[in-house]
Amino acid sequence: MPRSGLPKLIATDLDGTLVRSDDTVSAYTHEVLDRVRAAGIRIVGATGRGPRLSSLTRADIRAADFLVLAHGGWVYDVTDPQPLRSARLPGPVLSTLLDDLERAIGPLTVMVEALEHPDSPLWGTRTPDWRYEVVVEERPRHECVAGDVIKAYACSASHDVDDLLAAARSVVPPAVATITQAGLNVIEICPPAVDKGTGLAVVAETVGVDPADVLVFGDMPNDLPMFAWAGWQRVAVANAHPTVLAAADEVTLTNDLDGVAVYLDRLLSR
């Protein structure tokens, strides 16, 4: 059932949720978000994008007060260049983890995100079917895991991404790494205890907001931790992954029909 009143904080995923399939955010969406912020509600962009894409992220959600990046591993107050959270996965841990996965699953194509600076390249072997522009520096595996990383991407020629995710989670304990998928046909390997729920918890603690007062929007399995954490309402866009639709309290229109903005517009008009 729709909740009464208004939430104190709104967090939304970007790609596939706020951002349309053509990688744009409509003027209508920006206008609605501006009205949300004018109503005194804090806004958080919560995305799998790493800190190297913070400029793009700020452009896509201009009204945001905070950014939760890298699936929760990096958290920023947009007024402060220093992150509130900056988590990394040790290279030796990632190396062992990948060896364990390949013994159980078979060969993997791997890229790592090691640098947080704007527009930094990824390292490794470019994964097939990657839909976004990205510079990949081809490097052997041992070089990619020589230092700590923000996250890693892995795909398998013999496994669908959902099957790969399930298989990887059966091999890698949560205490070693958090593994998720965000719709890119790759699994994403993050530090332990890093997800959008724990990232939002950093924001909530910073501003003194209870999870019960947080409204969230999402579309992919990497959004499920913030669905589990937030208590005001959990809303999926109609194009969401089946697991997200099943976890949602409500379903709004697709990302291409500005479902987040339509929901918020109606919320403000009640």
Coordinates of C-alpha atoms in Angstrom, one line a residue:
M1 CA 0.0 0.0 0.0
P2 CA 1.2 3.6 -0.7
R3 CA 2.7 5.2 2.4
S4 CA 1.3 8.4 3.9
G5 CA 3.4 11.5 4.1
L6 CA 6.8 11.9 2.5
P7 CA 10.1 10.1 3.0
K8 CA 13.1 12.0 4.3
L9 CA 15.6 10.5 1.8
I10 CA 15.2 9.1 -1.7
A11 CA 17.9 6.9 -3.3
T12 CA 17.7 5.8 -6.9
D13 CA 19.8 3.5 -9.1
L14 CA 20.8 5.2 -12.4
D15 CA 21.4 2.9 -15.4
G16 CA 18.2 1.0 -16.2
T17 CA 16.2 3.0 -13.6
L18 CA 16.6 6.7 -13.7
V19 CA 18.6 6.7 -17.0
R20 CA 16.9 5.8 -20.2
S21 CA 18.0 3.1 -22.6
D22 CA 19.6 5.7 -24.8
D23 CA 21.8 6.8 -21.8
T24 CA 19.9 10.1 -21.3
V25 CA 18.0 11.6 -18.4
S26 CA 14.9 13.6 -19.4
A27 CA 14.4 17.2 -18.6
Y28 CA 11.2 16.1 -16.9
T29 CA 13.1 13.8 -14.6
H30 CA 15.6 16.6 -13.7
E31 CA 12.7 19.0 -13.0
V32 CA 10.9 16.5 -10.7
L33 CA 14.1 15.8 -8.8
D34 CA 14.6 19.6 -8.3
R35 CA 11.2 19.8 -6.8
V36 CA 11.9 16.8 -4.5
R37 CA 15.0 18.6 -3.2
A38 CA 13.1 21.8 -2.8
A39 CA 10.6 19.9 -0.6
G40 CA 13.5 19.2 1.8
I41 CA 14.0 15.6 0.8
R42 CA 17.6 14.5 0.4
I43 CA 18.5 12.7 -2.8
V44 CA 21.1 10.0 -3.3
G45 CA 22.3 8.5 -6.6
A46 CA 23.1 4.9 -5.9
T47 CA 25.0 3.1 -8.7
G48 CA 27.4 0.4 -9.6
R49 CA 29.5 3.0 -11.5
G50 CA 32.9 3.5 -9.9
P51 CA 34.3 6.8 -8.7
R52 CA 36.1 7.2 -12.1
L53 CA 32.6 8.0 -13.5
S54 CA 31.6 10.5 -10.8
S55 CA 31.4 13.4 -13.3
L56 CA 29.0 11.5 -15.5
T57 CA 27.0 10.4 -12.4
R58 CA 26.7 14.0 -11.2
A59 CA 25.4 15.1 -14.6
D60 CA 22.8 12.3 -14.7
I61 CA 21.5 13.2 -11.2
R62 CA 22.2 16.9 -10.8
A63 CA 20.0 17.2 -7.7
A64 CA 21.8 14.6 -5.7
D65 CA 23.1 15.5 -2.2
F66 CA 25.1 12.2 -2.0
L67 CA 26.5 9.6 -4.4
V68 CA 26.8 6.0 -3.5
L69 CA 29.2 4.5 -6.1
A70 CA 30.8 1.2 -6.9
H71 CA 27.8 -0.7 -5.4
G72 CA 28.3 1.1 -2.1
G73 CA 32.1 0.9 -1.8
W74 CA 32.6 4.7 -2.4
V75 CA 30.3 7.3 -0.9
Y76 CA 30.5 11.0 -1.4
D77 CA 28.8 14.1 -0.1
V78 CA 28.7 16.1 -3.4
T79 CA 30.0 19.2 -1.6
D80 CA 33.2 17.4 -0.4
P81 CA 35.9 15.9 -2.6
Q82 CA 36.9 13.5 0.2
P83 CA 34.9 10.3 0.2
L84 CA 32.9 9.3 3.3
R85 CA 33.8 5.7 2.4
S86 CA 36.4 4.2 0.1
A87 CA 36.6 0.4 0.2
R88 CA 39.1 -1.7 -1.7
L89 CA 39.6 -5.4 -2.2
P90 CA 43.2 -6.6 -1.6
G91 CA 44.8 -7.9 -4.8
P92 CA 46.0 -11.2 -3.3
V93 CA 42.4 -11.9 -2.1
L94 CA 41.1 -11.3 -5.6
S95 CA 43.7 -13.5 -7.2
T96 CA 42.9 -16.4 -4.9
L97 CA 39.2 -15.8 -5.4
L98 CA 39.5 -15.9 -9.2
D99 CA 41.6 -19.0 -9.1
D100 CA 38.9 -20.7 -6.9
L101 CA 36.1 -19.6 -9.3
E102 CA 37.9 -20.8 -12.4
R103 CA 38.5 -24.2 -10.8
A104 CA 34.8 -24.5 -10.2
I105 CA 33.3 -22.7 -13.2
G106 CA 35.9 -22.6 -16.0
P107 CA 37.8 -19.8 -17.7
L108 CA 36.8 -16.2 -16.9
T109 CA 37.4 -13.0 -18.8
V110 CA 38.4 -10.4 -16.1
M111 CA 38.8 -6.7 -15.9
V112 CA 39.6 -4.7 -12.8
E113 CA 38.8 -1.2 -11.7
A114 CA 41.8 0.0 -9.7
L115 CA 41.8 3.7 -10.2
E116 CA 39.4 6.3 -8.8
H117 CA 40.5 9.3 -10.9
P118 CA 38.1 10.7 -13.5
D119 CA 37.9 8.6 -16.7
S120 CA 40.6 6.2 -15.5
P121 CA 40.9 3.0 -17.6
L122 CA 40.0 -0.5 -16.6
W123 CA 42.8 -3.1 -16.6
G124 CA 42.7 -6.6 -18.0
T125 CA 40.9 -8.2 -20.9
R126 CA 37.8 -6.4 -22.3
T127 CA 34.7 -8.5 -21.7
P128 CA 32.5 -9.3 -24.7
D129 CA 29.3 -7.3 -25.2
W130 CA 30.3 -4.4 -23.0
R131 CA 27.7 -1.8 -23.9
Y132 CA 29.4 1.4 -22.6
E133 CA 32.4 3.3 -23.9
V134 CA 35.4 2.4 -21.8
V135 CA 39.2 2.4 -22.2
V136 CA 40.7 -1.0 -21.3
E137 CA 44.4 -1.3 -20.8
E138 CA 45.2 -4.9 -21.7
R139 CA 47.2 -6.3 -18.9
P140 CA 48.0 -9.9 -17.7
R141 CA 46.1 -11.1 -14.7
H142 CA 49.0 -11.0 -12.4
E143 CA 49.5 -7.3 -13.0
C144 CA 45.8 -6.6 -12.5
V145 CA 45.8 -8.2 -9.0
A146 CA 49.2 -6.8 -7.9
G147 CA 47.5 -4.1 -5.9
D148 CA 44.2 -3.4 -4.2
V149 CA 41.1 -2.8 -6.5
I150 CA 37.8 -1.0 -6.2
K151 CA 36.1 -4.0 -7.9
A152 CA 36.5 -6.6 -10.6
Y153 CA 34.3 -7.7 -13.5
A154 CA 34.2 -11.3 -14.7
C155 CA 32.2 -13.1 -17.4
S156 CA 32.1 -16.7 -18.7
A157 CA 31.5 -17.9 -22.2
S158 CA 29.6 -20.9 -20.8
H159 CA 27.4 -19.3 -18.2
D160 CA 24.4 -16.9 -18.3
V161 CA 25.1 -14.0 -15.9
D162 CA 22.5 -15.1 -13.4
D163 CA 23.8 -18.7 -13.4
L164 CA 27.3 -17.3 -13.1
L165 CA 26.3 -15.2 -10.2
A166 CA 24.7 -18.1 -8.4
A167 CA 27.7 -20.3 -9.0
A168 CA 30.2 -17.6 -7.8
R169 CA 28.2 -17.0 -4.6
S170 CA 28.3 -20.8 -3.9
V171 CA 32.1 -20.7 -4.2
V172 CA 33.0 -17.3 -2.6
P173 CA 31.9 -16.7 1.0
P174 CA 30.4 -13.2 1.8
A175 CA 33.2 -12.6 4.3
V176 CA 35.7 -12.8 1.4
A177 CA 33.9 -10.6 -1.2
T178 CA 30.5 -9.4 -2.2
I179 CA 29.5 -10.6 -5.7
T180 CA 26.6 -9.1 -7.6
Q181 CA 25.4 -8.3 -11.1
A182 CA 24.0 -5.1 -12.5
G183 CA 22.8 -6.1 -16.0
L184 CA 26.1 -5.9 -17.9
N185 CA 26.4 -9.6 -18.5
V186 CA 29.2 -9.7 -16.0
I187 CA 29.4 -10.5 -12.3
E188 CA 31.0 -7.7 -10.2
I189 CA 33.3 -8.6 -7.4
C190 CA 33.5 -6.0 -4.5
P191 CA 35.0 -5.9 -1.1
P192 CA 33.2 -7.8 1.7
A193 CA 30.3 -5.9 3.3
V194 CA 30.1 -3.6 0.3
D195 CA 26.7 -3.2 -1.2
K196 CA 24.2 -0.4 -1.8
G197 CA 22.5 -1.1 1.5
T198 CA 25.7 -0.5 3.5
G199 CA 26.6 2.4 1.3
L200 CA 23.2 4.1 2.0
A201 CA 23.7 3.4 5.7
V202 CA 26.8 5.6 5.6
V203 CA 24.7 8.4 4.1
A204 CA 21.9 7.8 6.6
E205 CA 24.2 7.9 9.6
T206 CA 25.8 11.1 8.3
V207 CA 22.5 13.0 8.0
G208 CA 20.7 11.3 10.9
V209 CA 18.0 9.6 8.8
D210 CA 16.4 6.3 9.8
P211 CA 16.1 3.5 7.2
A212 CA 12.4 3.6 7.8
D213 CA 12.3 7.0 6.2
V214 CA 14.1 6.1 3.0
L215 CA 12.5 5.4 -0.4
V216 CA 14.5 3.5 -3.0
F217 CA 14.2 2.8 -6.7
G218 CA 16.0 0.0 -8.6
D219 CA 16.1 -2.5 -11.4
M220 CA 18.8 -5.1 -10.9
P221 CA 20.1 -7.6 -8.3
N222 CA 22.7 -5.1 -7.1
D223 CA 19.8 -3.0 -5.9
L224 CA 18.4 -5.8 -3.7
P225 CA 20.6 -4.9 -0.6
M226 CA 19.2 -1.4 -0.5
F227 CA 15.6 -2.8 -1.0
A228 CA 16.3 -4.9 2.1
W229 CA 17.7 -2.0 4.0
A230 CA 15.2 0.8 3.2
G231 CA 11.9 0.8 5.0
W232 CA 9.7 3.6 3.6
Q233 CA 9.0 2.1 0.2
R234 CA 10.9 -0.1 -2.3
V235 CA 9.9 0.7 -5.9
A236 CA 11.0 -1.2 -9.0
V237 CA 10.8 0.1 -12.6
A238 CA 8.7 -2.1 -14.8
N239 CA 11.7 -3.3 -16.8
A240 CA 13.4 -4.6 -13.6
H241 CA 15.0 -8.0 -13.1
P242 CA 12.4 -10.6 -11.9
T243 CA 14.1 -10.8 -8.4
V244 CA 13.8 -7.0 -8.0
L245 CA 10.1 -7.0 -9.1
A246 CA 9.5 -9.8 -6.5
A247 CA 11.1 -7.7 -3.8
A248 CA 9.4 -4.4 -4.6
D249 CA 6.5 -2.9 -2.7
E250 CA 5.4 -1.1 -5.8
V251 CA 6.2 -1.1 -9.5
T252 CA 6.3 2.1 -11.5
L253 CA 6.7 2.7 -15.3
T254 CA 9.9 1.7 -17.2
N255 CA 13.0 3.8 -17.2
D256 CA 12.2 4.8 -20.8
L257 CA 8.9 6.2 -19.6
D258 CA 10.5 8.1 -16.7
G259 CA 9.0 5.8 -14.1
V260 CA 11.0 7.3 -11.2
A261 CA 10.0 10.8 -12.0
V262 CA 6.3 9.8 -12.6
Y263 CA 6.2 8.1 -9.2
L264 CA 7.9 11.1 -7.4
D265 CA 5.6 13.6 -9.2
R266 CA 2.6 11.8 -7.9
L267 CA 4.1 11.5 -4.5
L268 CA 4.6 15.3 -4.3
S269 CA 1.1 15.9 -5.6
R270 CA -0.7 13.9 -2.9

